[in-house]
Tab-separated table of C-alpha atoms and ligand atoms in Angstrom:
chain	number	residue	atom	x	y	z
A	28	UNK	CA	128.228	103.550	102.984
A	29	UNK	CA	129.136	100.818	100.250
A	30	UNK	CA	126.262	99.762	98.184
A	31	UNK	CA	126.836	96.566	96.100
A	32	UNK	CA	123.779	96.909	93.974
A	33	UNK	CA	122.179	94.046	91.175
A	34	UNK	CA	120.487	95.497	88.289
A	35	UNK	CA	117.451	93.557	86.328
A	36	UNK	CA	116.167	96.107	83.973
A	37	UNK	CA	114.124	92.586	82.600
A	38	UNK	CA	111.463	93.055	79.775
A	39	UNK	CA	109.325	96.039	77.633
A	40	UNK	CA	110.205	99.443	79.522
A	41	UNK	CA	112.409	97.746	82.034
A	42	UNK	CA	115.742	98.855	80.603
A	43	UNK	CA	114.773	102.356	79.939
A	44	UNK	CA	113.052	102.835	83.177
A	45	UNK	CA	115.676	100.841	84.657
A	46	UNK	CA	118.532	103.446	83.387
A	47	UNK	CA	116.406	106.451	84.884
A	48	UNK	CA	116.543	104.298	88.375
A	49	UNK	CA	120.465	103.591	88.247
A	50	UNK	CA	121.058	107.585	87.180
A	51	UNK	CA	119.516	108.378	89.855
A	52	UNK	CA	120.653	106.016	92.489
A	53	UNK	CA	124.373	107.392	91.253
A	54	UNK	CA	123.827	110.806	91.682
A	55	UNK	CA	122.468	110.378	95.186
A	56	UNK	CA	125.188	108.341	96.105
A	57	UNK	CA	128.265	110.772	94.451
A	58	UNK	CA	126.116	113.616	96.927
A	59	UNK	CA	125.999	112.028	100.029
A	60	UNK	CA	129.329	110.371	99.199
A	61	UNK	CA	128.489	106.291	99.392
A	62	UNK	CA	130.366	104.153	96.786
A	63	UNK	CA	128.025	102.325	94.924
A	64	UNK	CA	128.609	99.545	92.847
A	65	UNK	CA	126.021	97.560	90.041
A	66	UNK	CA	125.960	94.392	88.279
A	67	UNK	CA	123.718	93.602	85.607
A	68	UNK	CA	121.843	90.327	85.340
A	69	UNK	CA	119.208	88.871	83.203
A	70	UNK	CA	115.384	88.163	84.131
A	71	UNK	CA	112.234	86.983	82.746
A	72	UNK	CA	111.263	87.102	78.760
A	73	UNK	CA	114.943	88.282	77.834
A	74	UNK	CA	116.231	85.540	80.063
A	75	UNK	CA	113.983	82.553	78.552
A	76	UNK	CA	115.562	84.053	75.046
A	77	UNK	CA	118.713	83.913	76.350
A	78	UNK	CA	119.227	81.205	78.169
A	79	UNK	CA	115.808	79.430	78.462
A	80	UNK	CA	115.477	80.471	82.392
A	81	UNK	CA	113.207	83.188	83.567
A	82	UNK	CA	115.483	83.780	86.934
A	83	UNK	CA	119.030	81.730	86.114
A	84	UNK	CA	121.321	80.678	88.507
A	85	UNK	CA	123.708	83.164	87.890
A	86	UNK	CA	120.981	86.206	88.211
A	87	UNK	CA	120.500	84.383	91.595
A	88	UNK	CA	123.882	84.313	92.528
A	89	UNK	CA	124.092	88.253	91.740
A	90	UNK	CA	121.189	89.128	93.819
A	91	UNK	CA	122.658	86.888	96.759
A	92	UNK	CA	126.157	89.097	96.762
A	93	UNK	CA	124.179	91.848	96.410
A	94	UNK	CA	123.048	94.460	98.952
A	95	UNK	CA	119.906	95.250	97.058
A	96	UNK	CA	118.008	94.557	94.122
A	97	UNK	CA	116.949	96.735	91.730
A	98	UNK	CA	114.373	95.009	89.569
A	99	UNK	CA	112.503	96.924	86.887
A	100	UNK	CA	109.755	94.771	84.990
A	101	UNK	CA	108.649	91.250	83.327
A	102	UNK	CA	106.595	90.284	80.730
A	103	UNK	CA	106.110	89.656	77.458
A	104	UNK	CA	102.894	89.231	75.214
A	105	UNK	CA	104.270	86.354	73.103
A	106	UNK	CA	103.894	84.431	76.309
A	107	UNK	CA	100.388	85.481	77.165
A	108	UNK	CA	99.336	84.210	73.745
A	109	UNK	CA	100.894	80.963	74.169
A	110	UNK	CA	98.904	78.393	76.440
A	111	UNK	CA	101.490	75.992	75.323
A	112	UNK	CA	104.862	78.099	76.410
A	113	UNK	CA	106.324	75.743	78.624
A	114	UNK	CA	108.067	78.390	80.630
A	115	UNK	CA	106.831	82.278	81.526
A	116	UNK	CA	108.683	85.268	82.570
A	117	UNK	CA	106.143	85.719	85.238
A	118	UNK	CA	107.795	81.925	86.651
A	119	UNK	CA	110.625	84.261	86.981
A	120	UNK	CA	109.862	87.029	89.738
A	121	UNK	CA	107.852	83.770	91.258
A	122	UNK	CA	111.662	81.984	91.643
A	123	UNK	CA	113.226	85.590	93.028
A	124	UNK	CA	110.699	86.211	95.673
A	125	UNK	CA	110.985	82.524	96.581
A	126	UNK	CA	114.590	81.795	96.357
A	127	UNK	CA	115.327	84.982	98.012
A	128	UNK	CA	112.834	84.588	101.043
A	129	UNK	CA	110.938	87.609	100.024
A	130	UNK	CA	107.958	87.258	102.569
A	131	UNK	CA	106.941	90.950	103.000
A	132	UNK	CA	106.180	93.080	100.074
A	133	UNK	CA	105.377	96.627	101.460
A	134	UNK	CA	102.973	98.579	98.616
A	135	UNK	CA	102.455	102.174	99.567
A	136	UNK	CA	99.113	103.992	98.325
A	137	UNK	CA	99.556	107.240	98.320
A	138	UNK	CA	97.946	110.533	96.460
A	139	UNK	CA	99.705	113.132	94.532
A	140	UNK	CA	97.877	116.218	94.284
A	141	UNK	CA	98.385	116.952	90.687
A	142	UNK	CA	97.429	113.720	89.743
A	143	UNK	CA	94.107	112.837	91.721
A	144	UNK	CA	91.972	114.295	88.867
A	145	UNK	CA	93.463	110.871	87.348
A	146	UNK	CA	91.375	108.896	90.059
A	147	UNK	CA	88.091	107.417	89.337
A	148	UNK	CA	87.121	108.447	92.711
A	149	UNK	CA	85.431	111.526	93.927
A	150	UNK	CA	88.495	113.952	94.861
A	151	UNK	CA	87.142	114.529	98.356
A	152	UNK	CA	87.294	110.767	98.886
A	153	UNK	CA	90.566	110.140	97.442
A	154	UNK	CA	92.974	113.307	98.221
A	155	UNK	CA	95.012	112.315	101.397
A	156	UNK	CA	94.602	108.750	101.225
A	157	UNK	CA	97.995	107.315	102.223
A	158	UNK	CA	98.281	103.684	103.631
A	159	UNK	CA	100.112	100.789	103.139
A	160	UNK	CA	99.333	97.221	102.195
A	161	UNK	CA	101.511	94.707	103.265
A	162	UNK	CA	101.504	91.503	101.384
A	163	UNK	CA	102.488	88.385	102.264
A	164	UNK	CA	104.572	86.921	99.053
A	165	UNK	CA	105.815	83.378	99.553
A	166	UNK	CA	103.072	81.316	100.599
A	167	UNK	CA	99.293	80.769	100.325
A	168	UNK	CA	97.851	79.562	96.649
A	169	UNK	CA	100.846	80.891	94.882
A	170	UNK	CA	103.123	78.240	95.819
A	171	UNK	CA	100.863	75.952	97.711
A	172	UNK	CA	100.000	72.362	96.056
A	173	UNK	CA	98.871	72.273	92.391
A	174	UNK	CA	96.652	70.120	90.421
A	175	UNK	CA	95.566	70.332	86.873
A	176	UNK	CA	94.018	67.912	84.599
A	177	UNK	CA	91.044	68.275	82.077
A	178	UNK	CA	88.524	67.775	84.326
A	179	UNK	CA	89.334	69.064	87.800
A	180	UNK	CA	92.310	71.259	89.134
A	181	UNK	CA	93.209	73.067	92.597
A	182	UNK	CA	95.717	75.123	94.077
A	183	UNK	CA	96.394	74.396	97.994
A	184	UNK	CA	95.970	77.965	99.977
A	185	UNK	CA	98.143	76.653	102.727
A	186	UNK	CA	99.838	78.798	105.540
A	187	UNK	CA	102.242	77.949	108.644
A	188	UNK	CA	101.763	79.442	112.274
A	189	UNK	CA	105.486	80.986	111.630
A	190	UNK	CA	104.957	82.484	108.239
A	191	UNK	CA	101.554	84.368	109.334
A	192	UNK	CA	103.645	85.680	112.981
A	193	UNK	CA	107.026	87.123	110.652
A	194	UNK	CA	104.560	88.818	108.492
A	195	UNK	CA	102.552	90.070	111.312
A	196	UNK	CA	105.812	91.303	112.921
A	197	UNK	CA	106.312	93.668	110.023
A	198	UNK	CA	102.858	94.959	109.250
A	199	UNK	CA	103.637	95.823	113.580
A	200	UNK	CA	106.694	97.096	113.140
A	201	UNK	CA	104.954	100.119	109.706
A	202	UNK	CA	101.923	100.407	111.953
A	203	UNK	CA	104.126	101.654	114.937
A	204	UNK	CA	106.005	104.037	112.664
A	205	UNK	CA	102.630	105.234	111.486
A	206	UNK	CA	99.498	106.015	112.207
A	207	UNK	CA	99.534	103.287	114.772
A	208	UNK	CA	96.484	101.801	112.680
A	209	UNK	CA	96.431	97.849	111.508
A	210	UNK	CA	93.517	96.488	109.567
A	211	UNK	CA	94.018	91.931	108.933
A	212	UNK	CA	92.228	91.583	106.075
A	213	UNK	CA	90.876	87.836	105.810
A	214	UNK	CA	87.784	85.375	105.102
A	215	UNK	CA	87.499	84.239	108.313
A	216	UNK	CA	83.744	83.218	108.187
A	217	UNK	CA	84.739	80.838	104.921
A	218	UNK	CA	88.412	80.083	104.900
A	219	UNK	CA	90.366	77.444	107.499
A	220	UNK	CA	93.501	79.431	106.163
A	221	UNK	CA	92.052	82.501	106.935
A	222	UNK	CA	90.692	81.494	110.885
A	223	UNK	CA	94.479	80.518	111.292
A	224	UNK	CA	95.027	84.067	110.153
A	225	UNK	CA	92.752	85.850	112.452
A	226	UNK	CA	93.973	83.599	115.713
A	227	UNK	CA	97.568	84.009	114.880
A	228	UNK	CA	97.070	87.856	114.267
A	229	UNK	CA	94.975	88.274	118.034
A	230	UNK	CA	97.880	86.766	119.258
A	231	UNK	CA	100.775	88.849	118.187
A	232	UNK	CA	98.202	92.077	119.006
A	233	UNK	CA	98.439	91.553	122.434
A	234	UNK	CA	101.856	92.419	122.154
A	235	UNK	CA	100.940	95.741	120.569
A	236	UNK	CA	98.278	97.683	122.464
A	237	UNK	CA	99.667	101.045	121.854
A	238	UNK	CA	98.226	99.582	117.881
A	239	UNK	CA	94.682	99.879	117.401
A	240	UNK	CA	93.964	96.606	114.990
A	241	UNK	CA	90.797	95.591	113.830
A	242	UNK	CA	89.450	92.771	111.396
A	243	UNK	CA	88.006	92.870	107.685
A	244	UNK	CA	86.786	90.076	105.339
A	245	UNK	CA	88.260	91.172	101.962
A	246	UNK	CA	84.987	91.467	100.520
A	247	UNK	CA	84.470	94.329	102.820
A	248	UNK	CA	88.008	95.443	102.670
A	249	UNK	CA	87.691	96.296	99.061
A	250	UNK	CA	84.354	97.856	99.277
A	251	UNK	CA	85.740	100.009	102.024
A	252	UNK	CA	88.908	100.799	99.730
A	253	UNK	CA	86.802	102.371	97.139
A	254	UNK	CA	83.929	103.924	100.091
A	255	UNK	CA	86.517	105.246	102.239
A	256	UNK	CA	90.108	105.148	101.437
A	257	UNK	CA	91.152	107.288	104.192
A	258	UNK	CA	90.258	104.734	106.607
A	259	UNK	CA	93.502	102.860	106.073
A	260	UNK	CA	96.706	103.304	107.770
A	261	UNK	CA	98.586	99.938	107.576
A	262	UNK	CA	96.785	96.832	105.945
A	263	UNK	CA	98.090	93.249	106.028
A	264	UNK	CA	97.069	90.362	104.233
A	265	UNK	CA	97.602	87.180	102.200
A	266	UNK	CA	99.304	86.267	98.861
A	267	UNK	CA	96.529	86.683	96.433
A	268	UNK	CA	94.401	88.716	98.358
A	269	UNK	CA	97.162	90.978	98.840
A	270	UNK	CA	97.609	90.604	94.816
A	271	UNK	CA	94.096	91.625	94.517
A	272	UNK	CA	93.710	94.590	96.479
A	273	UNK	CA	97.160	96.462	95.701
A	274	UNK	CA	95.612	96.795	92.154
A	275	UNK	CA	92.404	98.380	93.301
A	276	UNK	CA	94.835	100.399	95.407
A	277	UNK	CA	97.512	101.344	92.891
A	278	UNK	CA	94.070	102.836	90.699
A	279	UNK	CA	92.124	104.243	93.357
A	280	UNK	CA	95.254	107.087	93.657
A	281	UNK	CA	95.247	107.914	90.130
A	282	UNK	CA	99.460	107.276	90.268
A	283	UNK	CA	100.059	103.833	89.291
A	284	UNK	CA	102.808	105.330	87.126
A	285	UNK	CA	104.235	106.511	90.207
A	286	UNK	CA	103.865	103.794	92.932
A	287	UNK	CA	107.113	101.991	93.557
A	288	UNK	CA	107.135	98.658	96.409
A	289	UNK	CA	109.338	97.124	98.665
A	290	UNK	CA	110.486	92.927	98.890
A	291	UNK	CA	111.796	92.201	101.910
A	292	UNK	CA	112.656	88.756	103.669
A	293	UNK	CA	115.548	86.710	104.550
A	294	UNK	CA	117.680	87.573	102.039
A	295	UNK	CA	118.782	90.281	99.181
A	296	UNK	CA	115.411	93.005	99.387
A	297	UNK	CA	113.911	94.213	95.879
A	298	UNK	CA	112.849	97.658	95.303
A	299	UNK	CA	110.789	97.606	91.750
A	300	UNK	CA	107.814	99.642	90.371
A	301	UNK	CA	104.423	98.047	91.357
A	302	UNK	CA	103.899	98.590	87.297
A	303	UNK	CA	103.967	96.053	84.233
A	304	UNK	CA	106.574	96.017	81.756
A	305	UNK	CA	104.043	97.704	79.260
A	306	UNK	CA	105.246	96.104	76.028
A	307	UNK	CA	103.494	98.280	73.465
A	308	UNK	CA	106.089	101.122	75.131
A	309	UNK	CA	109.132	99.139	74.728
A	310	UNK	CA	111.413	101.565	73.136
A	311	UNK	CA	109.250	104.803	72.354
A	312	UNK	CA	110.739	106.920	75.477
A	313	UNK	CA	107.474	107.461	76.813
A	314	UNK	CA	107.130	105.054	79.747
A	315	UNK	CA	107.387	107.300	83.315
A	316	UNK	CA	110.428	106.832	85.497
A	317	UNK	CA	108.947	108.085	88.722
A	318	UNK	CA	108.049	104.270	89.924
A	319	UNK	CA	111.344	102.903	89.532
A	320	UNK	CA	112.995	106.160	90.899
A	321	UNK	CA	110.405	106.459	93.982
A	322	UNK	CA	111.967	102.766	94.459
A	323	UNK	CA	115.226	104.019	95.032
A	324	UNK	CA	113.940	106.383	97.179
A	325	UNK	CA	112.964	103.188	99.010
A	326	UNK	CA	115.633	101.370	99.051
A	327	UNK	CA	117.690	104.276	100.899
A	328	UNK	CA	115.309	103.956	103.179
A	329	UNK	CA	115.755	100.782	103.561
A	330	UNK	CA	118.880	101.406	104.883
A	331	UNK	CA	117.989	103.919	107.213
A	332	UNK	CA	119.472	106.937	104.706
A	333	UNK	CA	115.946	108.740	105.570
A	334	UNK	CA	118.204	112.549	104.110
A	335	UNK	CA	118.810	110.645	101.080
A	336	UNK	CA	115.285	109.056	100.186
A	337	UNK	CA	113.857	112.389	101.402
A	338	UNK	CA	115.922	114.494	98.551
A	339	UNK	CA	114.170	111.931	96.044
A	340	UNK	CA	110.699	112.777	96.811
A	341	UNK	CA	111.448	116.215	96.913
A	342	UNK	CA	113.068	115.937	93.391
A	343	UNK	CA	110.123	114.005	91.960
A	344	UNK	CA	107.503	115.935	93.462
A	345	UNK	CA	109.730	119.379	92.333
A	346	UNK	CA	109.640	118.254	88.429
A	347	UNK	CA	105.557	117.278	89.072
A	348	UNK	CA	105.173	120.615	90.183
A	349	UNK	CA	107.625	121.713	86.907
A	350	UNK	CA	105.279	120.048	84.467
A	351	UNK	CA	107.924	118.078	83.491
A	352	UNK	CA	106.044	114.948	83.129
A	353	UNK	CA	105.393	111.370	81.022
A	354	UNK	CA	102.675	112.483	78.446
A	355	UNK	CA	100.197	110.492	79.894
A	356	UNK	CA	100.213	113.003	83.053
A	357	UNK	CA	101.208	115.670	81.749
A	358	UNK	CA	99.029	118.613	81.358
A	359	UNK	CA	96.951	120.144	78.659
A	360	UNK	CA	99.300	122.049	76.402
A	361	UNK	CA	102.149	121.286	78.545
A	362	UNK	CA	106.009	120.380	76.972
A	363	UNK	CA	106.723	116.997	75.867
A	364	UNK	CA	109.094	114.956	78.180
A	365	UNK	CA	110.149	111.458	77.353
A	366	UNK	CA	111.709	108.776	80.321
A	367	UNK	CA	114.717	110.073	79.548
A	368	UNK	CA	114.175	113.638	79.940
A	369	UNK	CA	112.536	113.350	83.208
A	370	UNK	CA	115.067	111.020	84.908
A	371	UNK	CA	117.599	114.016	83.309
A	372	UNK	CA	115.479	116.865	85.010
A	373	UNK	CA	115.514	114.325	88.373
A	374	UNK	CA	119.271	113.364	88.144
A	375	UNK	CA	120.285	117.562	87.902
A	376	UNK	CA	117.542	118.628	90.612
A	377	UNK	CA	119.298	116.108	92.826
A	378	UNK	CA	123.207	117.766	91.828
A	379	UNK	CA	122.194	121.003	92.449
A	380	UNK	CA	120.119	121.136	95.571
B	409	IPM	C1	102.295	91.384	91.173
B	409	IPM	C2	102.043	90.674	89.874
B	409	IPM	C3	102.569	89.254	89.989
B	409	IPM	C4	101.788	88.557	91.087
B	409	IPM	C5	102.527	88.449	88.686
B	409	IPM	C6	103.225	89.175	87.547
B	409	IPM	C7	103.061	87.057	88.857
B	409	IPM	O1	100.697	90.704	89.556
B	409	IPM	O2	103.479	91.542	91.539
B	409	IPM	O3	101.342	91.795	91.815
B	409	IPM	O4	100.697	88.016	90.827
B	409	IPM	O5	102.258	88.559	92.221
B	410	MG	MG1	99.500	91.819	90.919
């Protein structure tokens, strides 16, 4: 296969994490003998200092010729500290998931053994818990109406009949591959948006009876997160309270180091760590690879190269089981790696097996 490929390494640990994610990608490729080729573009904080843009036009034109996207991380603090910054890099992955009709973002939440002392949950609770949230990314308050002035200010939560069915489809479409298990997570018994939500969703079920689906008010959803994590198979749900709970999930695992996502829509899909840009880290080689890399995994998946993802997992669970980890999971008394080193350890596990 050819694999046209845009790079945005963006802000903090993007770039190094970034490099890790392309190594990676290469060697896979040079094994399983696809021709891949990348094209760097701008994002976010470096983009604003660049060109004053957070997502330019020619960073959109890249991702549009592009077969994927390989995003890393935005942010910066000087923004955060700045009520009066006119522009954020955050407006930035807002304009990509917009301009690129990224409706579906597909968050796994999934245990590693080694790390689930790392949870703040009881380890019988926690080990084994493996579902996905799907979150819907273009609509609802994020993009609805705005209002602001000093003494009142709103944000429309507005959804369409279409854009609750397409994201329905997918959450359908992981459940069948799955555990044949969909939870709608809603607010039914407050929201208008949400009651369009629920009537839309027992709609489209019909057309799934081999899925078992049920309904959850997110109150309850993240109370059952935290009770019972094992209860969840696939999950779907808004824009911010999707936002919300794939948080509480990312922690609940005790890997949010290690959880990478999917963006998926009409055009160009992004594959990019669930992760921050972590700006304190910017530069020190300590900032773990694994997220980005697992997001390669995903993106061969993507594509339906299930041999190729596969050898992925198996390399970063092999260098796990090595020791050869980030120090903030590595083990007492264990070697000091750096992002580097790991992606290294990844990038040769993947020549030689
Ligand atoms: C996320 C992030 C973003 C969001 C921010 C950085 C705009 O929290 O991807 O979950 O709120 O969607
Ligand atoms: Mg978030």
């Amino acid at each position: 296969m050819e694999l046209k490929i845009a790079v945005l390494p963006g802000d903090g640990i993007g770039p190094e994490i970034s490099a890790q994610g392309v190594d990676v990608m290469t060697a896979v490729c040079e094994k399983f003998g696809h021709k891949v080729e990348y094209k760097y573009a701008i994002c976010g904080a470096d983009a604003i200092d660049k060109v004053g843009d957070p997502f330019p036009e020619e960073t959109f034109k890249i991702c549009m010729e592009s077969d994927a996207v390989l995003f890393s991380a935005v942010g910066d603090p000087k923004f955060d500290n700045d009520p009066t910054a006119k522009v954020r890099p955050e407006q930035g992955l807002l304009a990509m998931r917009k301009k690129l009709g990224l409706f579906a973002n597909i968050r796994p939440v999934e245990t590693f053994d080694c790390l689930i002392h790392k949870s703040p949950l009881k380890d019988e609770l926690v080990r084994g818990a493996d579902f996905i949230c799907i979150r819907e990314l273009t609509g609802g308050m994020y993009f609805g109406e705005k209002y602001q002035d000093n003494e009142k200010a709103y944000d429309t939560n507005a959804y369409t009949r279409p854009e609750i069915e397409r994201i329905l489809e997918v959450a359908y479409q992981y459940a069948l591959r799955r555990r044949k298990h969909l939870t709608v997570v809603d607010k039914a018994n407050v929201l208008a948006s949400s009651r369009l939500w629920r009537q839309v969703a027992k709609e489209v079920a019909e057309k799934y009876p081999e899925v078992e689906t049920d309904y959850m008010f997110v109150d309850n959803a993240a109370m059952r997160m935290i009770q019972d994590p094992k209860f969840f198979d696939v999950m779907v749900t808004e824009n911010t309270f999707g936002d919300i709970l794939t948080d509480e999930g990312s922690c609940i695992t005790g890997s949010m180091g290690l959880l990478p996502s999917a963006s998926t829509g009409e055009h160009t899909p992004v594959f990019e760590p669930i992760h921050g840009s972590w700006p304190q880290a910017k530069g020190l080689n300590i900032a773990n690879p694994l997220a980005q890399i697992l997001s390669v995994a995903m993106l061969f998946e993507y594509f339906n190269l299930t041999e190729e993802g596969k050898l992925i997992r198996e390399a970063v669970n092999a260098s796990l089981d090595a020791d050869v980890r980030t120090p903030e999971i590595q083990v007492e008394g264990g070697a000091r790696y750096g992002t580097k080193e790991v992606g290294a350890w990844i990038v040769n596990y993947i020549r030689t097996h």
